[in-house]
Amino acid sequence: MRLFAAVLPPPEAVEELARAVDRLRRLPGADGLRWTGRDGWHFTLAFMGEVEDGLLPELTERLERAARRTEPFPLRIHGGGHFGGRFLWAGAAGGIGELRRLAERADAAARRAGVPMEEHRHYQAHLTLARGRGGRGGRTDVTGGAVTGGAVTVSADPARRGDVDVRPYAEALGGFEGTPWEVAELVLVRSRLPVSGVPGEQPRYEAVARRPLGRGASG
C-alpha cells in the first residue's frame, strides 16, 4: 500500500484556506493548473511510497514511539510559495522546529521498520495546492509534486514545459495567515492514485493509523 505520515489541518483551518484558494482559482490562467482537493490537504512528514503489508505492524508501533516523543505544538497555515514556478503550496508557521523534529522522527521510524526510504533531505513544510499540467518528471508524492516527504527537487522553466507559471498565485497567497491550532496527532495515511483515467480525478485518502503526540497521551 502507498503510505505517508502527515499532519492534517483541522476543518476550520481547511475552510479558511479554501476561501483563499477559491479566490486564486478565479485568477487568469487558473484553469491551466491541476488543483488538489481540500480533503487531501496535509503537511507531509515522511513519504514512504509502496509499503509491504507485513511491515505495517512495526511501522505503526515505531510511529507511535515517534509521536510520544513529540509534545503537542502550535501550527498555522502561513503564506504561499512555489517550487520551480510549477508547484504551488501554502506554508506553515508557529512550531516549525517541532514539526521538523516530528518529520525527522517519522522518517527514522519508517527506516527502522524496514521501509526503503530515499535519501534524507532538508525538510520544507508545505501543503500542495496546485501543479502545472505538464509531464511529472521524477518520483511523485500523493499530491503530485516531485517530492519525497517535505524535500523537493524541481528543475526546468515552467514556460518551457508549457505549464502555467504559479509564481503570481504564490505572491497572491503571500499574505495569508490562518488561525493557529494545536497539532495533537501524527497520522499514517494511505493514498490510492487515480486509475480511471478520468480528467481531474483526485487521489483518495484513508487514515490507516492515528497516534497522539506527547508522553502523556493515551491510546
PDB file of C-alpha atoms in Angstrom, residues 7-181:
ATOM      1  CA  VAL A   7      -0.060  16.350   9.969  1.00  0.00           C
ATOM      2  CA  LEU A   8      -3.644  17.080   8.931  1.00  0.00           C
ATOM      3  CA  PRO A   9      -5.047  20.582   9.450  1.00  0.00           C
ATOM      4  CA  PRO A  10      -8.387  20.720  11.285  1.00  0.00           C
ATOM      5  CA  PRO A  11     -11.614  21.500   9.389  1.00  0.00           C
ATOM      6  CA  GLU A  12     -11.571  25.152  10.493  1.00  0.00           C
ATOM      7  CA  ALA A  13      -8.078  25.677   9.048  1.00  0.00           C
ATOM      8  CA  VAL A  14      -9.071  23.896   5.845  1.00  0.00           C
ATOM      9  CA  GLU A  15     -12.110  26.154   5.427  1.00  0.00           C
ATOM     10  CA  GLU A  16     -10.012  29.294   5.902  1.00  0.00           C
ATOM     11  CA  LEU A  17      -7.522  28.153   3.286  1.00  0.00           C
ATOM     12  CA  ALA A  18     -10.293  27.027   0.941  1.00  0.00           C
ATOM     13  CA  ARG A  19     -11.704  30.546   0.861  1.00  0.00           C
ATOM     14  CA  ALA A  20      -8.303  31.904  -0.129  1.00  0.00           C
ATOM     15  CA  VAL A  21      -7.830  29.193  -2.752  1.00  0.00           C
ATOM     16  CA  ASP A  22     -11.265  29.926  -4.213  1.00  0.00           C
ATOM     17  CA  ARG A  23     -10.044  33.460  -4.885  1.00  0.00           C
ATOM     18  CA  LEU A  24      -6.876  32.142  -6.512  1.00  0.00           C
ATOM     19  CA  ARG A  25      -8.907  29.905  -8.774  1.00  0.00           C
ATOM     20  CA  ARG A  26     -10.678  32.950 -10.178  1.00  0.00           C
ATOM     21  CA  LEU A  27      -7.382  34.465 -11.361  1.00  0.00           C
ATOM     22  CA  PRO A  28      -6.444  34.354 -15.058  1.00  0.00           C
ATOM     23  CA  GLY A  29      -4.869  31.077 -16.094  1.00  0.00           C
ATOM     24  CA  ALA A  30      -6.065  29.115 -13.066  1.00  0.00           C
ATOM     25  CA  ASP A  31      -7.855  26.597 -15.272  1.00  0.00           C
ATOM     26  CA  GLY A  32      -4.452  25.590 -16.594  1.00  0.00           C
ATOM     27  CA  LEU A  33      -3.414  24.194 -13.206  1.00  0.00           C
ATOM     28  CA  ARG A  34      -4.219  20.908 -11.507  1.00  0.00           C
ATOM     29  CA  TRP A  35      -5.701  21.880  -8.156  1.00  0.00           C
ATOM     30  CA  THR A  36      -5.614  19.454  -5.248  1.00  0.00           C
ATOM     31  CA  GLY A  37      -8.818  18.585  -3.402  1.00  0.00           C
ATOM     32  CA  ARG A  38      -9.220  20.009   0.075  1.00  0.00           C
ATOM     33  CA  ASP A  39      -9.798  16.531   1.517  1.00  0.00           C
ATOM     34  CA  GLY A  40      -6.202  15.783   0.575  1.00  0.00           C
ATOM     35  CA  TRP A  41      -4.591  18.860   2.109  1.00  0.00           C
ATOM     36  CA  HIS A  42      -1.856  17.894   4.518  1.00  0.00           C
ATOM     37  CA  PHE A  43       1.683  18.578   5.626  1.00  0.00           C
ATOM     38  CA  THR A  44       3.707  15.522   4.673  1.00  0.00           C
ATOM     39  CA  LEU A  45       6.140  14.354   7.349  1.00  0.00           C
ATOM     40  CA  ALA A  46       7.588  11.291   5.639  1.00  0.00           C
ATOM     41  CA  PHE A  47       6.655   9.862   2.257  1.00  0.00           C
ATOM     42  CA  MET A  48       7.125   6.096   2.160  1.00  0.00           C
ATOM     43  CA  GLY A  49       5.724   5.049  -1.198  1.00  0.00           C
ATOM     44  CA  GLU A  50       4.707   1.436  -1.574  1.00  0.00           C
ATOM     45  CA  VAL A  51       4.982  -0.402   1.751  1.00  0.00           C
ATOM     46  CA  GLU A  52       4.587  -4.160   2.161  1.00  0.00           C
ATOM     47  CA  ASP A  53       1.631  -5.157   4.327  1.00  0.00           C
ATOM     48  CA  GLY A  54       3.911  -7.190   6.570  1.00  0.00           C
ATOM     49  CA  LEU A  55       5.799  -4.064   7.644  1.00  0.00           C
ATOM     50  CA  LEU A  56       2.677  -2.245   8.818  1.00  0.00           C
ATOM     51  CA  PRO A  57       2.588  -3.515  12.453  1.00  0.00           C
ATOM     52  CA  GLU A  58       6.173  -2.494  13.200  1.00  0.00           C
ATOM     53  CA  LEU A  59       5.801   0.739  11.252  1.00  0.00           C
ATOM     54  CA  THR A  60       2.777   1.838  13.258  1.00  0.00           C
ATOM     55  CA  GLU A  61       4.488   0.855  16.513  1.00  0.00           C
ATOM     56  CA  ARG A  62       7.582   2.900  15.677  1.00  0.00           C
ATOM     57  CA  LEU A  63       5.477   5.854  14.558  1.00  0.00           C
ATOM     58  CA  GLU A  64       3.683   5.684  17.909  1.00  0.00           C
ATOM     59  CA  ARG A  65       7.045   5.984  19.667  1.00  0.00           C
ATOM     60  CA  ALA A  66       7.944   8.955  17.472  1.00  0.00           C
ATOM     61  CA  ALA A  67       4.635  10.626  18.310  1.00  0.00           C
ATOM     62  CA  ARG A  68       5.050  10.066  22.034  1.00  0.00           C
ATOM     63  CA  ARG A  69       8.478  11.719  21.932  1.00  0.00           C
ATOM     64  CA  THR A  70       6.920  14.878  20.496  1.00  0.00           C
ATOM     65  CA  GLU A  71       4.723  17.109  22.626  1.00  0.00           C
ATOM     66  CA  PRO A  72       1.720  18.839  21.017  1.00  0.00           C
ATOM     67  CA  PHE A  73       2.684  22.129  19.395  1.00  0.00           C
ATOM     68  CA  PRO A  74       1.028  25.137  17.743  1.00  0.00           C
ATOM     69  CA  LEU A  75       0.873  25.480  13.981  1.00  0.00           C
ATOM     70  CA  ARG A  76      -0.889  27.664  11.457  1.00  0.00           C
ATOM     71  CA  ILE A  77      -1.071  27.842   7.676  1.00  0.00           C
ATOM     72  CA  HIS A  78       1.021  30.779   6.600  1.00  0.00           C
ATOM     73  CA  GLY A  79       1.648  32.428   3.245  1.00  0.00           C
ATOM     74  CA  GLY A  80       2.423  30.684   0.000  1.00  0.00           C
ATOM     75  CA  GLY A  81       5.321  29.649  -2.148  1.00  0.00           C
ATOM     76  CA  HIS A  82       6.335  27.606  -5.144  1.00  0.00           C
ATOM     77  CA  PHE A  83       8.879  25.091  -6.346  1.00  0.00           C
ATOM     78  CA  GLY A  84      10.362  25.907  -9.717  1.00  0.00           C
ATOM     79  CA  GLY A  85       7.391  28.067 -10.688  1.00  0.00           C
ATOM     80  CA  ARG A  86       5.451  24.857 -11.226  1.00  0.00           C
ATOM     81  CA  PHE A  87       4.226  23.642  -7.824  1.00  0.00           C
ATOM     82  CA  LEU A  88       2.081  25.965  -5.699  1.00  0.00           C
ATOM     83  CA  TRP A  89       1.924  25.462  -1.955  1.00  0.00           C
ATOM     84  CA  ALA A  90       0.823  27.015   1.302  1.00  0.00           C
ATOM     85  CA  GLY A  91       3.420  27.243   4.047  1.00  0.00           C
ATOM     86  CA  ALA A  92       3.363  26.863   7.802  1.00  0.00           C
ATOM     87  CA  ALA A  93       4.358  28.944  10.800  1.00  0.00           C
ATOM     88  CA  GLY A  94       4.376  28.503  14.549  1.00  0.00           C
ATOM     89  CA  GLY A  95       6.016  25.354  15.854  1.00  0.00           C
ATOM     90  CA  ILE A  96       8.195  24.798  12.796  1.00  0.00           C
ATOM     91  CA  GLY A  97      11.032  23.370  14.855  1.00  0.00           C
ATOM     92  CA  GLU A  98       8.692  20.830  16.421  1.00  0.00           C
ATOM     93  CA  LEU A  99       7.192  19.989  13.023  1.00  0.00           C
ATOM     94  CA  ARG A 100      10.664  19.404  11.586  1.00  0.00           C
ATOM     95  CA  ARG A 101      11.633  17.178  14.506  1.00  0.00           C
ATOM     96  CA  LEU A 102       8.418  15.180  14.120  1.00  0.00           C
ATOM     97  CA  ALA A 103       9.204  14.750  10.413  1.00  0.00           C
ATOM     98  CA  GLU A 104      12.717  13.535  11.230  1.00  0.00           C
ATOM     99  CA  ARG A 105      11.346  11.079  13.778  1.00  0.00           C
ATOM    100  CA  ALA A 106       8.717   9.775  11.361  1.00  0.00           C
ATOM    101  CA  ASP A 107      11.379   9.298   8.690  1.00  0.00           C
ATOM    102  CA  ALA A 108      13.624   7.453  11.154  1.00  0.00           C
ATOM    103  CA  ALA A 109      10.704   5.291  12.317  1.00  0.00           C
ATOM    104  CA  ALA A 110       9.986   4.200   8.753  1.00  0.00           C
ATOM    105  CA  ARG A 111      13.631   3.361   8.092  1.00  0.00           C
ATOM    106  CA  ARG A 112      13.911   1.314  11.295  1.00  0.00           C
ATOM    107  CA  ALA A 113      10.741  -0.552  10.369  1.00  0.00           C
ATOM    108  CA  GLY A 114      12.410  -1.632   7.139  1.00  0.00           C
ATOM    109  CA  VAL A 115      10.691   0.761   4.730  1.00  0.00           C
ATOM    110  CA  PRO A 116      13.029   1.659   1.831  1.00  0.00           C
ATOM    111  CA  MET A 117      13.291   5.453   2.084  1.00  0.00           C
ATOM    112  CA  GLU A 118      15.033   7.815  -0.293  1.00  0.00           C
ATOM    113  CA  GLU A 119      17.988   9.926   0.785  1.00  0.00           C
ATOM    114  CA  HIS A 120      17.081  12.243   3.660  1.00  0.00           C
ATOM    115  CA  ARG A 121      16.865  15.900   2.621  1.00  0.00           C
ATOM    116  CA  HIS A 122      16.235  19.194   4.348  1.00  0.00           C
ATOM    117  CA  TYR A 123      12.592  19.353   5.438  1.00  0.00           C
ATOM    118  CA  GLN A 124      10.415  22.068   3.889  1.00  0.00           C
ATOM    119  CA  ALA A 125       6.928  22.264   5.378  1.00  0.00           C
ATOM    120  CA  HIS A 126       4.415  22.765   2.596  1.00  0.00           C
ATOM    121  CA  LEU A 127       0.822  21.934   1.747  1.00  0.00           C
ATOM    122  CA  THR A 128       0.490  21.368  -2.003  1.00  0.00           C
ATOM    123  CA  LEU A 129      -2.339  23.311  -3.640  1.00  0.00           C
ATOM    124  CA  ALA A 130      -1.731  23.035  -7.389  1.00  0.00           C
ATOM    125  CA  ARG A 131       0.735  21.975 -10.025  1.00  0.00           C
ATOM    126  CA  GLY A 132       1.270  22.545 -13.720  1.00  0.00           C
ATOM    127  CA  ARG A 133      -0.296  20.162 -16.191  1.00  0.00           C
ATOM    128  CA  GLY A 134       2.978  19.205 -17.882  1.00  0.00           C
ATOM    129  CA  GLY A 135       4.851  15.939 -17.510  1.00  0.00           C
ATOM    130  CA  ARG A 136       5.526  14.789 -13.977  1.00  0.00           C
ATOM    131  CA  GLY A 137       9.208  14.036 -14.311  1.00  0.00           C
ATOM    132  CA  GLY A 138      10.603  12.248 -11.275  1.00  0.00           C
ATOM    133  CA  ARG A 139       9.117  10.418  -8.345  1.00  0.00           C
ATOM    134  CA  THR A 140       5.898  11.960  -7.152  1.00  0.00           C
ATOM    135  CA  ASP A 141       4.098  12.125  -3.827  1.00  0.00           C
ATOM    136  CA  VAL A 142       0.370  11.799  -3.264  1.00  0.00           C
ATOM    137  CA  THR A 143      -0.279  15.389  -4.223  1.00  0.00           C
ATOM    138  CA  GLY A 144       1.650  15.233  -7.474  1.00  0.00           C
ATOM    139  CA  GLY A 145       4.771  17.220  -6.638  1.00  0.00           C
ATOM    140  CA  ALA A 146       8.256  15.868  -7.336  1.00  0.00           C
ATOM    141  CA  VAL A 147       8.941  15.466  -3.662  1.00  0.00           C
ATOM    142  CA  THR A 148       9.976  12.999  -1.001  1.00  0.00           C
ATOM    143  CA  GLY A 149       8.465  13.873   2.337  1.00  0.00           C
ATOM    144  CA  GLY A 150       8.944  17.599   2.727  1.00  0.00           C
ATOM    145  CA  ALA A 151      12.013  17.723   0.483  1.00  0.00           C
ATOM    146  CA  VAL A 152      11.566  18.879  -3.098  1.00  0.00           C
ATOM    147  CA  THR A 153      13.733  18.946  -6.190  1.00  0.00           C
ATOM    148  CA  VAL A 154      12.258  20.762  -9.194  1.00  0.00           C
ATOM    149  CA  SER A 155      14.077  21.981 -12.270  1.00  0.00           C
ATOM    150  CA  ALA A 156      13.294  23.451 -15.677  1.00  0.00           C
ATOM    151  CA  ASP A 157      11.447  26.620 -16.541  1.00  0.00           C
ATOM    152  CA  PRO A 158       7.667  26.032 -16.441  1.00  0.00           C
ATOM    153  CA  ALA A 159       7.254  28.055 -19.624  1.00  0.00           C
ATOM    154  CA  ARG A 160       9.458  25.564 -21.466  1.00  0.00           C
ATOM    155  CA  ARG A 161       7.212  22.759 -20.239  1.00  0.00           C
ATOM    156  CA  GLY A 162       4.073  24.548 -21.407  1.00  0.00           C
ATOM    157  CA  ASP A 163       2.891  24.938 -17.808  1.00  0.00           C
ATOM    158  CA  VAL A 164       1.200  27.885 -16.143  1.00  0.00           C
ATOM    159  CA  ASP A 165       3.740  29.757 -14.003  1.00  0.00           C
ATOM    160  CA  VAL A 166       2.417  29.546 -10.433  1.00  0.00           C
ATOM    161  CA  ARG A 167       4.568  32.394  -9.080  1.00  0.00           C
ATOM    162  CA  PRO A 168       1.796  35.011  -9.365  1.00  0.00           C
ATOM    163  CA  TYR A 169      -0.513  32.714  -7.382  1.00  0.00           C
ATOM    164  CA  ALA A 170       2.140  32.269  -4.700  1.00  0.00           C
ATOM    165  CA  GLU A 171       2.502  36.039  -4.460  1.00  0.00           C
ATOM    166  CA  ALA A 172      -1.269  36.446  -4.152  1.00  0.00           C
ATOM    167  CA  LEU A 173      -1.259  33.926  -1.296  1.00  0.00           C
ATOM    168  CA  GLY A 174       1.707  35.548   0.400  1.00  0.00           C
ATOM    169  CA  GLY A 175      -0.334  37.495   2.946  1.00  0.00           C
ATOM    170  CA  PHE A 176      -2.454  34.570   4.074  1.00  0.00           C
ATOM    171  CA  GLU A 177      -2.450  33.921   7.828  1.00  0.00           C
ATOM    172  CA  GLY A 178      -4.515  31.059   9.161  1.00  0.00           C
ATOM    173  CA  THR A 179      -5.820  30.624  12.693  1.00  0.00           C
ATOM    174  CA  PRO A 180      -3.385  28.622  14.865  1.00  0.00           C
ATOM    175  CA  TRP A 181      -4.325  25.160  16.100  1.00  0.00           C
TER     176      TRP A 181
END
